[in-house]
Structure formats: C-alpha cells, structure tokens
Coordinates of C-alpha atoms and ligand atoms in Angstrom, one line a residue:
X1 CA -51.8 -82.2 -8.6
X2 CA -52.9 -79.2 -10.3
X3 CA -50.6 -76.6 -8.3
X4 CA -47.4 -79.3 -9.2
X5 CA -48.3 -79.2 -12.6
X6 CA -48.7 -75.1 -13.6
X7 CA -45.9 -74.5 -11.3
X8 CA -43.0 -77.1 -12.7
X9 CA -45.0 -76.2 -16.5
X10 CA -43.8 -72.8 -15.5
X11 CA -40.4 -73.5 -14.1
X12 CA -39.7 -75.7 -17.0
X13 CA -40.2 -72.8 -19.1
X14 CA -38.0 -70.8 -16.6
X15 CA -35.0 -73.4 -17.0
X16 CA -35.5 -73.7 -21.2
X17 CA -35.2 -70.2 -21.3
X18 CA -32.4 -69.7 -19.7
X19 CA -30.7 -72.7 -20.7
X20 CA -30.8 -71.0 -24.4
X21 CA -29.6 -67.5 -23.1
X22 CA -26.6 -69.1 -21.9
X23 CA -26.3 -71.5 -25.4
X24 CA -25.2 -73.9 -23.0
X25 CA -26.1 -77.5 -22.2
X26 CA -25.8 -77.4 -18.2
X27 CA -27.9 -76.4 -16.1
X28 CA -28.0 -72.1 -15.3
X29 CA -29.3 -70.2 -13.1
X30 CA -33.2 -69.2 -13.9
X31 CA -35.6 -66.2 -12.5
X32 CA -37.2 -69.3 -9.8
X33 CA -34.3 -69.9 -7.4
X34 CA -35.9 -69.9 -3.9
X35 CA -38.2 -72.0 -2.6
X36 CA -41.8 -71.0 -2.2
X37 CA -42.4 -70.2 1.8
X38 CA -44.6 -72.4 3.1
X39 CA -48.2 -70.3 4.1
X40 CA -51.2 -71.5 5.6
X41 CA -53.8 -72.3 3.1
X42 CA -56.9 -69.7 3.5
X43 CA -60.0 -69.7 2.1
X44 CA -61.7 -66.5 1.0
X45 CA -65.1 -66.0 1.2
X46 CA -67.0 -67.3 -2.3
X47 CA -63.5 -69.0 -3.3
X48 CA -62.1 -72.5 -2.9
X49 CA -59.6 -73.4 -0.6
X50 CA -55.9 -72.6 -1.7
X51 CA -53.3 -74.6 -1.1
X52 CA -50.4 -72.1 -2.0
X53 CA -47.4 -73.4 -0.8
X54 CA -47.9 -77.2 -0.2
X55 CA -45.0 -77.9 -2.7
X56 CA -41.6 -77.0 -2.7
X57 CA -39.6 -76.8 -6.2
X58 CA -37.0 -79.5 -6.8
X59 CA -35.2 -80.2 -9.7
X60 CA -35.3 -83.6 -11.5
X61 CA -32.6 -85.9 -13.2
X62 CA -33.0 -89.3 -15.1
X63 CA -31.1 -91.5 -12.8
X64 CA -30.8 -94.8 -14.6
X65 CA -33.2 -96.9 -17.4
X66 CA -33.5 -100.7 -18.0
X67 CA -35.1 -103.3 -20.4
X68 CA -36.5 -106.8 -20.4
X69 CA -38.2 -108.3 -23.4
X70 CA -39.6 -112.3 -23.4
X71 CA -36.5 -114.5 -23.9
X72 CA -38.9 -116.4 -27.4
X73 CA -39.0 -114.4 -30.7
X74 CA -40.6 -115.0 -34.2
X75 CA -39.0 -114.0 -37.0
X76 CA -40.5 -113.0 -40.4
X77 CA -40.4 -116.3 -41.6
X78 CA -42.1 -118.3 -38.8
X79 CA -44.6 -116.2 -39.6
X80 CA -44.9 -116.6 -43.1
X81 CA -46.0 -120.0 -42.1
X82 CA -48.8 -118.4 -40.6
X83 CA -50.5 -116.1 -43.0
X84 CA -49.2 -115.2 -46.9
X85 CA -46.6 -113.1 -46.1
X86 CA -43.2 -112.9 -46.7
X87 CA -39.4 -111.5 -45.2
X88 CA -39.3 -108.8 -47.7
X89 CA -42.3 -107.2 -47.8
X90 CA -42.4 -106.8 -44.1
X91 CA -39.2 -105.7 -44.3
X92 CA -39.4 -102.9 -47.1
X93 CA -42.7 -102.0 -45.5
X94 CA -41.7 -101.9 -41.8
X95 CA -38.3 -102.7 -41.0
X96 CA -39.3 -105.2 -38.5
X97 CA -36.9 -108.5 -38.8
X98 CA -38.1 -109.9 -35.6
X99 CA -40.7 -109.5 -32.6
X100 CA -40.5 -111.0 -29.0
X101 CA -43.4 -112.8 -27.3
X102 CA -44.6 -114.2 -24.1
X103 CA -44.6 -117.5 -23.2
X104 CA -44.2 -120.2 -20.0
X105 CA -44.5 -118.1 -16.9
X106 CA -43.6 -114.7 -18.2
X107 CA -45.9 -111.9 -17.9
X108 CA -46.1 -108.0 -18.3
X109 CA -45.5 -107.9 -14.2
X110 CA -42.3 -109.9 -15.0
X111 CA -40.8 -108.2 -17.4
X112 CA -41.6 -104.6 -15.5
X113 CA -40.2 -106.0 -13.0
X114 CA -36.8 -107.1 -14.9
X115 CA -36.6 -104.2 -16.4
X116 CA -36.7 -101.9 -13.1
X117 CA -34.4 -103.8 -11.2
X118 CA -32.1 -102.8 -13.8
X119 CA -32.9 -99.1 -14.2
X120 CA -32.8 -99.3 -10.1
X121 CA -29.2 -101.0 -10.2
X122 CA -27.6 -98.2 -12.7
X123 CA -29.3 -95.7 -10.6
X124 CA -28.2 -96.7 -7.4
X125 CA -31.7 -96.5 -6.1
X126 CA -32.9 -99.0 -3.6
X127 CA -36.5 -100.4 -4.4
X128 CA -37.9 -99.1 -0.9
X129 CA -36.6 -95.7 -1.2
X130 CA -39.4 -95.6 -4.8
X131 CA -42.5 -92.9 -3.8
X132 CA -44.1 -93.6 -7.2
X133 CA -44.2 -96.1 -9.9
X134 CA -46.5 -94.9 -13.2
X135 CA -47.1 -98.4 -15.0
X136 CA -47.9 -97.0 -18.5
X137 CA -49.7 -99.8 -20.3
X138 CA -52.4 -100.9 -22.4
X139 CA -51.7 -104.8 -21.7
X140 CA -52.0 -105.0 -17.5
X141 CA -52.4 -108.7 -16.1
X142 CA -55.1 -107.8 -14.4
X143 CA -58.3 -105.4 -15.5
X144 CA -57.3 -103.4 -11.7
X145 CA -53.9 -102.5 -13.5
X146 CA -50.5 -104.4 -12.8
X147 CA -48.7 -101.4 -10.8
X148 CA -49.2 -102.7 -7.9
X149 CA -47.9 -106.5 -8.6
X150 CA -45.0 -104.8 -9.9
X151 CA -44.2 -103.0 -7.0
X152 CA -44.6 -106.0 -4.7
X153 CA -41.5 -108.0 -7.6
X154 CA -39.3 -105.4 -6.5
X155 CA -40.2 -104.6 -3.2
X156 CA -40.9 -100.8 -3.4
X157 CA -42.7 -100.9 -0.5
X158 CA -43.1 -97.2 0.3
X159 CA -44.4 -96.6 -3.5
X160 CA -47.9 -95.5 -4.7
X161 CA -48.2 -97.8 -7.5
X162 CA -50.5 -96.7 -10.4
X163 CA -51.3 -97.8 -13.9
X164 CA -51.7 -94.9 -16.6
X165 CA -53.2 -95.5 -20.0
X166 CA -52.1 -93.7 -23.5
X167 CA -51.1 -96.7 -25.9
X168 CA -47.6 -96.2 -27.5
X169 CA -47.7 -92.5 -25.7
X170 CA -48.0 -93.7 -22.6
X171 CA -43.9 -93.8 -21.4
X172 CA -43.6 -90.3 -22.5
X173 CA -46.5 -89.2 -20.9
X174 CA -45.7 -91.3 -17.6
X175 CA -42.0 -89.3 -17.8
X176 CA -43.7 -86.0 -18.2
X177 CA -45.8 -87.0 -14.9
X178 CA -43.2 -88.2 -13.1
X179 CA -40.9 -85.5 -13.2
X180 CA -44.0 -83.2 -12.6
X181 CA -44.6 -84.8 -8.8
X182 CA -40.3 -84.3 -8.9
X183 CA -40.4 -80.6 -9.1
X184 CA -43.6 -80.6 -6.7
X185 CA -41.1 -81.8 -4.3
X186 CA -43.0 -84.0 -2.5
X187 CA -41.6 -86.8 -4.4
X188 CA -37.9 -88.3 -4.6
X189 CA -37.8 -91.0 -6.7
X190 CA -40.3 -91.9 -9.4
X191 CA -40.0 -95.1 -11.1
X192 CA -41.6 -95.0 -14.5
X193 CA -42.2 -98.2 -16.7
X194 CA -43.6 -98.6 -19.9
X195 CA -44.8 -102.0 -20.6
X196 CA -46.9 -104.3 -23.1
X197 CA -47.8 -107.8 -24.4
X198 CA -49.9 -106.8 -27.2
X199 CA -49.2 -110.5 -28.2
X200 CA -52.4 -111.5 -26.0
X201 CA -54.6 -109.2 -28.3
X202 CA -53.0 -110.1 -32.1
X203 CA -55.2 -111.9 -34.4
X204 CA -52.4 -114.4 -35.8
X205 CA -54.7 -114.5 -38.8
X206 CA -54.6 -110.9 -39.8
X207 CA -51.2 -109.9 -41.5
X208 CA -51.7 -106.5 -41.6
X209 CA -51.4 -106.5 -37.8
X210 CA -50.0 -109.4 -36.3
X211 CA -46.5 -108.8 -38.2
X212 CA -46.4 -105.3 -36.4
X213 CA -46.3 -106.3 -32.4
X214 CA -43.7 -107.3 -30.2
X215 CA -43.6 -107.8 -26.5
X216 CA -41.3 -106.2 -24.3
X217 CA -40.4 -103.2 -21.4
X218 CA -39.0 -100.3 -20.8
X219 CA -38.1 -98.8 -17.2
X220 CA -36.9 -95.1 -16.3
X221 CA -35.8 -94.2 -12.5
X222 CA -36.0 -90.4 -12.3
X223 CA -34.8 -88.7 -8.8
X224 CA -35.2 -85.2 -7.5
X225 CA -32.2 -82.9 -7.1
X226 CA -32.2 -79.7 -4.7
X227 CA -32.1 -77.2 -7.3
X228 CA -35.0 -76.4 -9.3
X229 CA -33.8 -75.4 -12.1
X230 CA -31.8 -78.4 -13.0
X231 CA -34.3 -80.3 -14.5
X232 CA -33.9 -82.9 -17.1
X233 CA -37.5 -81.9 -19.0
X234 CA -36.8 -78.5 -21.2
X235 CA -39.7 -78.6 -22.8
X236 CA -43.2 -81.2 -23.7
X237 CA -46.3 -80.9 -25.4
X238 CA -48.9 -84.0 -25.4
X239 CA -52.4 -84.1 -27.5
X240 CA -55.2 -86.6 -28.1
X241 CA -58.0 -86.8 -29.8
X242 CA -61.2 -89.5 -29.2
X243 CA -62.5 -88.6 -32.9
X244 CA -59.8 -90.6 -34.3
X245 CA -59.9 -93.6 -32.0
X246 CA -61.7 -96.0 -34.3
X247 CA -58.8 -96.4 -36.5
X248 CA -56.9 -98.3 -34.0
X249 CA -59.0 -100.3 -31.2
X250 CA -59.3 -103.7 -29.1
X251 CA -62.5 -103.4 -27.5
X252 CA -64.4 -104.9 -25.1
X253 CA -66.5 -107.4 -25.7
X254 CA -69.2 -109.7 -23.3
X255 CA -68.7 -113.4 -23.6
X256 CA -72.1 -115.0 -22.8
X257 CA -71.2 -118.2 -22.9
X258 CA -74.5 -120.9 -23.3
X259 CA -76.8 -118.2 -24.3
X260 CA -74.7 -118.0 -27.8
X261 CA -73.2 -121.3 -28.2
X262 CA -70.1 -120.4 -26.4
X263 CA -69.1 -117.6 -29.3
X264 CA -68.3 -114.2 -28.0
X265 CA -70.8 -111.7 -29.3
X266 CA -70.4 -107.5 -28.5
X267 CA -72.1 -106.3 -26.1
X268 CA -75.0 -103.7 -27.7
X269 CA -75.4 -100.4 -26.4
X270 CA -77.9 -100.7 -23.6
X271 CA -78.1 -104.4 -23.7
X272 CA -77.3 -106.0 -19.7
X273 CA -74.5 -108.6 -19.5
X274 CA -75.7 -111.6 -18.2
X275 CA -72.9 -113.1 -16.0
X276 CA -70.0 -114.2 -17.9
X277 CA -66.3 -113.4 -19.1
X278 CA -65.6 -110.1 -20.5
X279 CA -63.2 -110.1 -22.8
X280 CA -61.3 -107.6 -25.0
X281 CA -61.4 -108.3 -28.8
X282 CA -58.5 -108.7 -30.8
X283 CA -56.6 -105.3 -31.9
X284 CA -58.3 -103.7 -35.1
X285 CA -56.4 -100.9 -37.2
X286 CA -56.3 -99.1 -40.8
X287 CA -52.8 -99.3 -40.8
X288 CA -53.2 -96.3 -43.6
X289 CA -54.5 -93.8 -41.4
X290 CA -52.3 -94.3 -38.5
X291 CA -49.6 -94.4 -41.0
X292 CA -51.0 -91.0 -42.0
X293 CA -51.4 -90.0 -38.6
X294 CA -48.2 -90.2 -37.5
X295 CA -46.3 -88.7 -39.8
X296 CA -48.5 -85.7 -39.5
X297 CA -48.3 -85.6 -35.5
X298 CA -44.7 -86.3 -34.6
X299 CA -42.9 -83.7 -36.5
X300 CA -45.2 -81.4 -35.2
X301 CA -45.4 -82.5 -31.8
X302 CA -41.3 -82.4 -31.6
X303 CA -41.4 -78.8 -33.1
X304 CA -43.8 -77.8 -30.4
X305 CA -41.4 -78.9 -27.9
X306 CA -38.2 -77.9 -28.9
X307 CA -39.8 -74.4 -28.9
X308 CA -41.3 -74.9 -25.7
X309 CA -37.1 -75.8 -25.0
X310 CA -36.4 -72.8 -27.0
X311 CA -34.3 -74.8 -28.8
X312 CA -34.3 -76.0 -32.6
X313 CA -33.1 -79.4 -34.3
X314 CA -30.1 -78.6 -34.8
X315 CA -29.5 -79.2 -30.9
X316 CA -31.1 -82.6 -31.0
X317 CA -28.4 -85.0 -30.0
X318 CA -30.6 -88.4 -30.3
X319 CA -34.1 -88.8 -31.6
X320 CA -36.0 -91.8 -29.7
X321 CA -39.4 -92.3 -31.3
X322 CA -41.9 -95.0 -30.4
X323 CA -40.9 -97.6 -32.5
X324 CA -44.1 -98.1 -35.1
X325 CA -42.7 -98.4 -38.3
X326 CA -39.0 -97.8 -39.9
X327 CA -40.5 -95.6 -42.9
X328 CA -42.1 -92.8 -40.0
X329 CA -39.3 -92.8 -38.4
X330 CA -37.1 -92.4 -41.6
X331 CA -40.1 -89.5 -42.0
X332 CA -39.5 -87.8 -39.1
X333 CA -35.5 -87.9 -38.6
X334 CA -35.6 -86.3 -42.6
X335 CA -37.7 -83.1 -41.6
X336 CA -35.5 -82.5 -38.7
X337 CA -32.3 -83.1 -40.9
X338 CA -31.1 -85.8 -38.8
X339 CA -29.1 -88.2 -40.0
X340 CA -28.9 -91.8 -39.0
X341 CA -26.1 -91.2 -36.3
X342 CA -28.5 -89.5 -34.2
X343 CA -31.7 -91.2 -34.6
X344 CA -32.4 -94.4 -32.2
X345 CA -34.1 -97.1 -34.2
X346 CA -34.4 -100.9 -32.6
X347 CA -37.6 -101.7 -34.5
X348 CA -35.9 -104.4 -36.5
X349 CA -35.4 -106.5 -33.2
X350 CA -38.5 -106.0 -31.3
X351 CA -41.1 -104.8 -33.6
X352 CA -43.8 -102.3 -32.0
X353 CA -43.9 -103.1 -28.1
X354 CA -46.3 -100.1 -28.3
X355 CA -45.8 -98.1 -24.6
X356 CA -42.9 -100.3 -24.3
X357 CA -40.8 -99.2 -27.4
X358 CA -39.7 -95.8 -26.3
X359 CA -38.0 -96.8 -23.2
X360 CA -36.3 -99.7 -24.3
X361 CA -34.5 -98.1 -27.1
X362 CA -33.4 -95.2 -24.6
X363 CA -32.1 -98.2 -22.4
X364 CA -30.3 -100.3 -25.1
X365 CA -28.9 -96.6 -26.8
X366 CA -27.7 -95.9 -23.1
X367 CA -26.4 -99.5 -22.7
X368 CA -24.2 -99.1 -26.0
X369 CA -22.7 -96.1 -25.1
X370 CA -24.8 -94.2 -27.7
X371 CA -26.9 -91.7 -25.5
X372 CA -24.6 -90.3 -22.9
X373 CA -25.0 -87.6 -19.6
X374 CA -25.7 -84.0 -20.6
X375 CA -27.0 -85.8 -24.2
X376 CA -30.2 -83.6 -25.6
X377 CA -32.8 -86.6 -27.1
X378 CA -36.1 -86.0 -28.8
X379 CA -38.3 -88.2 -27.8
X380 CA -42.1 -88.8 -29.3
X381 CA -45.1 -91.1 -29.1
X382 CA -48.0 -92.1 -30.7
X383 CA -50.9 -94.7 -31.4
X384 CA -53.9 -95.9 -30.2
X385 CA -56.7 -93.1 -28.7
X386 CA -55.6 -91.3 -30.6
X387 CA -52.4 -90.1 -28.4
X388 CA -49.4 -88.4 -29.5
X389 CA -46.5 -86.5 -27.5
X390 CA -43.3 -85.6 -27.0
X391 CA -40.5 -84.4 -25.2
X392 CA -37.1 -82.7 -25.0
X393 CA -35.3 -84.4 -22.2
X394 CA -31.7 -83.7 -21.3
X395 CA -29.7 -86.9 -20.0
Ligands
ACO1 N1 -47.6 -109.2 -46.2 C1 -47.9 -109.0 -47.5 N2 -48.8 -108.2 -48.0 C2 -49.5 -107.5 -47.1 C3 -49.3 -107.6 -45.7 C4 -48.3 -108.5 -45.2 N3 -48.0 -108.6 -43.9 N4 -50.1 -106.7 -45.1 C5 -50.8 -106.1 -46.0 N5 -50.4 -106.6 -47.3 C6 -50.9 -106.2 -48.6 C7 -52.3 -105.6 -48.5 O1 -53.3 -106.6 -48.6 C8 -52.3 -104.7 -49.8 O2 -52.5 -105.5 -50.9 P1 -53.4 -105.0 -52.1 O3 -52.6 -103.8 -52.7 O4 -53.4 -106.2 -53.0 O5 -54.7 -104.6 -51.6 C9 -50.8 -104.2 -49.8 O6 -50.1 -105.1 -49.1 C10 -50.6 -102.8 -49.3 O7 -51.3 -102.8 -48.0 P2 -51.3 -101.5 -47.2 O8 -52.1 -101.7 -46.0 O9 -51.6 -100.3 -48.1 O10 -49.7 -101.4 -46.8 P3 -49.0 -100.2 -46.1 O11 -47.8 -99.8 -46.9 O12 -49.9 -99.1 -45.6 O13 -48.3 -100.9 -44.8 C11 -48.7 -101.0 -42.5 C12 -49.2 -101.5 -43.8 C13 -47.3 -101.6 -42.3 C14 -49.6 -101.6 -41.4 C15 -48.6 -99.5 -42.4 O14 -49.8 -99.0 -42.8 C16 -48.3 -99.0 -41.0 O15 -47.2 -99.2 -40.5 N6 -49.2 -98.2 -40.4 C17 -49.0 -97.6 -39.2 C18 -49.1 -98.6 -38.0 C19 -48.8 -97.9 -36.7 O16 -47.9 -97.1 -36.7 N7 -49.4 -98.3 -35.7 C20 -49.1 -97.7 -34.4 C21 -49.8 -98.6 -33.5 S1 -49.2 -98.1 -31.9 C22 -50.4 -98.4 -30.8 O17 -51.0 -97.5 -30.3 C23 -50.7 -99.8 -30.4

C-alpha cells in the first residue's frame, strides 16, 4: 500500500504539472509514460524486503455516481413540534428546509446499496467485475462495518469490501484511496460509497443538533484506464487532528443493565464491563467551534490542493463541499470568488448526511446536467475527529 501511494502521489503531481504547462483541461503527456518493469524483489543485507515493481501505473477516471436517501423526511416544522424551534431561524442559521430519515426496513446497507446500483448502471460496470468497495461511514449496521453486506445487495462478488472511518471527510478520503489502488494498477474498478444514518445517534431533544442531520448516500464507481497520466485526481491534501475531537463526539458507552437500574452509565477508565450492551451515546457538539473550524480548514485545505493541481480558483468549474451548513459554504465559495453558478449546494433538501453529503450532491449536480465530463470541481470535507480534506478532481 505504501509503494501505490508515493508512486500515484508522485504521478499525480507528474499529470498536475503538466496539465498546467499545456493550460489545457485534457489529459497530456507527463515525464511517467512507461510502465515500471517488473523486477524481482531483493533484499539487501540489514534492509527490508523491497517490493519494487509489484505495481504497474494506470490511470484513473470517475466512471458513473449514484444516490439514495430514505423515502420519509421532516421538515422544519415537524420539528418545531419537537423542541422550541422554529422555520426561520433554522433557516437563516443553516439553510436546511428538510432532512430525510430511516424508517420500516431501510438501512444504511440499503441505501449503499441503491445508491451503487445506480453509479454501477451510468457506468456500465457490472457488480462482479468491482475489486474494491471503501464503505466510508460513521453509522455501519453492524459494529464489524457494513461493507461487506453491501457487497453481498449488489452482488460484487469478486470485491474486498472494507469500511473506512473519517466522519463528513470520509467520501473524499475513500476517493483519494480508491483512485490510489487505480494507479497501483492492480485494481480496475473501485466502488466507493459514502453513507450515514446519523438519525440513530440524534438526541431529538437537543435543537442545536438534531435540526442539523439527515440520512442519506452517496456512491462513486471509479475505473482504471491504460494510461497513467490520465487520471481524474490533479491534486489532494487531507489533515486531522485528535486534539480537537471533543467538540464533536458520540461515544461509547457500556449499558449494564440490572446493576444500574437499566440506565446506561459510561464506562470509567479502567473500570471492566460486566456483560451487557454497549452502546454509542447520542452525538454531542459545540456547534461554535466546528462552525469555527471549518471555515478556517476548508479554504485552506482547497488552496492546498489546487496548488498541489497547480492550478488556482479561477479554474474551478464546481465547488462540492460536504454539506454542513449554508453560511460555510457561502464562506468558502466567497474567498474563492465563486459565484453561486458554480457552487453545488443541496443542503436545503437533505440536511447534513455527514460522509454522505459530498457524493450525493456530485450525483444530483451530474443528474441535472450541472457537472459535466472534462468539468474541474473542488471538492472538501470536514467534521467529526477532527477530519478535513479535499480534492481537485477532473470529471
Ligand atoms: N432553534 C432556535 N434557537 C436555537 C436553536 C434552534 N434549533 N439552536 C440553538 N438556538 C439558540 C441558542 O440557544 C442560542 O440562544 P441564546 O443566544 O439565547 O443563548 C442562539 O440560538 C445562538 O446559538 P448558537 O449555537 O450560537 O447558534 P449558531 O449561529 O452557532 O448556529 C449551528 C448553531 C447551526 C449548530 C452552527 O454553530 C453550526 O452550523 N455549526 C457547525 C456544525 C457543523 O458543521 N457540524 C459538522 C458536523 S459534520 C460531522 O462530522 C458529523
């Protein structure tokens, strides 16, 4: 994994660099054009064992997206029945008119799995012909990770099917992955979902969190092509940073049942769990400091990456940011000068469905003939960990 990663890192570079010399959007021809020959690894006396040729460059393309969110919503006002809140202040302070949520026999493995048959369909891709499917979610159906029931919906039988972790940065950081084991070359089609039901963990008591989440997913295919230096990824940059992660949490908790009346208590530090249900507690956040967060990271995260692209915001076709709140994204598209025809904002609809937000907004942009091929888009992500990243992809 290492040797895929510093070698498309570099190759990415490569392409970004040349892509500008030629101050043109389609792919050029970059310093890496032959593949690597393939050499036996050796292993020199005192040194580990190196692998050097086990890969063999290959470019990468986005191939087709999809989205699924649960077919019940709540609007504003149902939920100023629940707690003293009201349409216009969520509104003015948000943006959000509506979320989804799960009900009946929908899950997060149903509506990953909706939302890839779709991606599949507009890529022409056939579920067994998947190598890998990166489930980014915070939300899985089961504690093991839900990758794997998802692969078994669609029948991508030949897939490695793994769940990855980074909150509302988690789809661009599954993208930057997948096309990473792409330009390895030793895998053809990636399938990359982003997916949560936050819904499970709001406290429908709390207004200052439960009028923020929405349920829903987001699905990307991305497929190799033979030439490595058409790739799709000109240029990422990703961060996190634990120090910050008590601003935004739903921990774990140990429910031990008789011992304590049946009410859930924390589990100390040190203190055994007798046997009983663990459970995660409901999500916790100072809105205020994420708010501050984020509109400190994602411009400079974007920056980062467009430099990396060798590029600047004037080539920014589309800006797709996780979907958090209407006033940073209004934030960020106003730094980069970008005005509301190029920046993708379905918040109003769906709320904050966290790792799902940034694909399904990419799907519904590409669905209404907004984002089309050879498109440059901006992408960015942040939240809980604290994660943040971004990416310049080209469509
Ligand atoms: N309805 C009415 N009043 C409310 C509500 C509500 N739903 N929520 C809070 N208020 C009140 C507060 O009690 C406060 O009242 P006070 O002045 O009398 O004390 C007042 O409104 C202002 O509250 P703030 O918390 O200062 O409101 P703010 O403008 O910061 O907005 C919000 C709150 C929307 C949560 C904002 O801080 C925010 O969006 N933060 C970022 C959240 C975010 O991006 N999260 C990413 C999570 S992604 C992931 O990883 C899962």
């Amino acid at each position: 994994m290492m040797a895929t990663l510093s070698m498309s890192a570099f190759s990415v570079r490569a392409h970004a660099r040349s892509t500008l010399n030629a101050g043109a959007r389609n792919p050029v021809k970059a310093t890496m054009t032959t593949r690597a020959p393939r050499l036996p690894a050796t292993r020199a006396r005192g040194a580990s064992l190196v692998a050097n040729a086990a890969f063999t460059p290959a470019g990468a393309k986005i191939a087709g997206v999809g989205m699924a969110v649960p077919a019940q919503y709540l609007t504003n006002e149902d939920l100023s029945e629940l707690v003293d809140t009201n349409d216009e202040w969520i509104r003015t302070r948000t943006g959000i008119g509506k979320r989804h949520v799960i009900s009946g026999d929908e899950s997060l493995t149903s509506l990953a799995a909706d939302a890839s048959k779709k991606a599949l369909e507009m890529a022409g891709v056939d579920a067994e012909d998947i190598d890998l499917i990166l489930l980014s979610t915070s939300s899985p159906d089961d504690l093991f990770g839900s990758a794997c029931t998802v692969q078994a919906a669609i029948g991508a039988k030949g897939a490695l099917a793994v769940d990855l972790t980074a909150a509302c940065s988690g789809f661009v950081v599954g993208v930057v992955n997948g096309i990473h084991f792409i330009r390895g070359g030793e895998y053809k089609n990636v399938l990359v979902i982003g997916a949560d039901v936050l819904s499970r963990y709001v406290d429908w008591r709390d207004r200052g969190t439960c009028i923020l989440f929405g349920d829903g997913c987001g699905a990307m295919v991305l497929t190799s092509t033979p030439n490595p230096d058409d790739c799709c990824l000109l240029g990422f940059d990703m961060h996190s940073d634990g120090t910050g992660n008590h601003n935004l949490t739903a921990k774990f908790t140990a429910e031990i049942g008789a011992e304590t009346d049946g009410k859930s208590k924390p589990c100390a530090a040190g203190e055994a769990a007798p046997s009983g249900r663990g459970a995660f507690c409901n999500i916790g956040m100072n809105g205020q400091e994420v708010f501050k967060f984020a509109v400190r990271t994602v411009p400079d995260t974007v920056s980062k990456s467009l430099d990396k692209a060798g590029m600047t915001s004037e080539d920014i076709d589309f800006l797709v940011m996780h979907q958090a709140n209407q006033r940073i994204i209004d934030t960020a598209a106003k730094r980069f000068g970008l005005g509301p025809e190029k920046v993708v904002s379905n918040i109003a609809k769906y709320g904050n469905t966290s790792a799902g937000s940034v694909p399904i907004a990419m799907a519904e942009a590409v669905e209404e003939g907004r984002i089309k091929e050879g498109d440059i888009v901006a992408t960015a992500g942040f939240g809980a960990g604290l994660t943040w990243a971004s990416a310049i992809l080209r469509w």
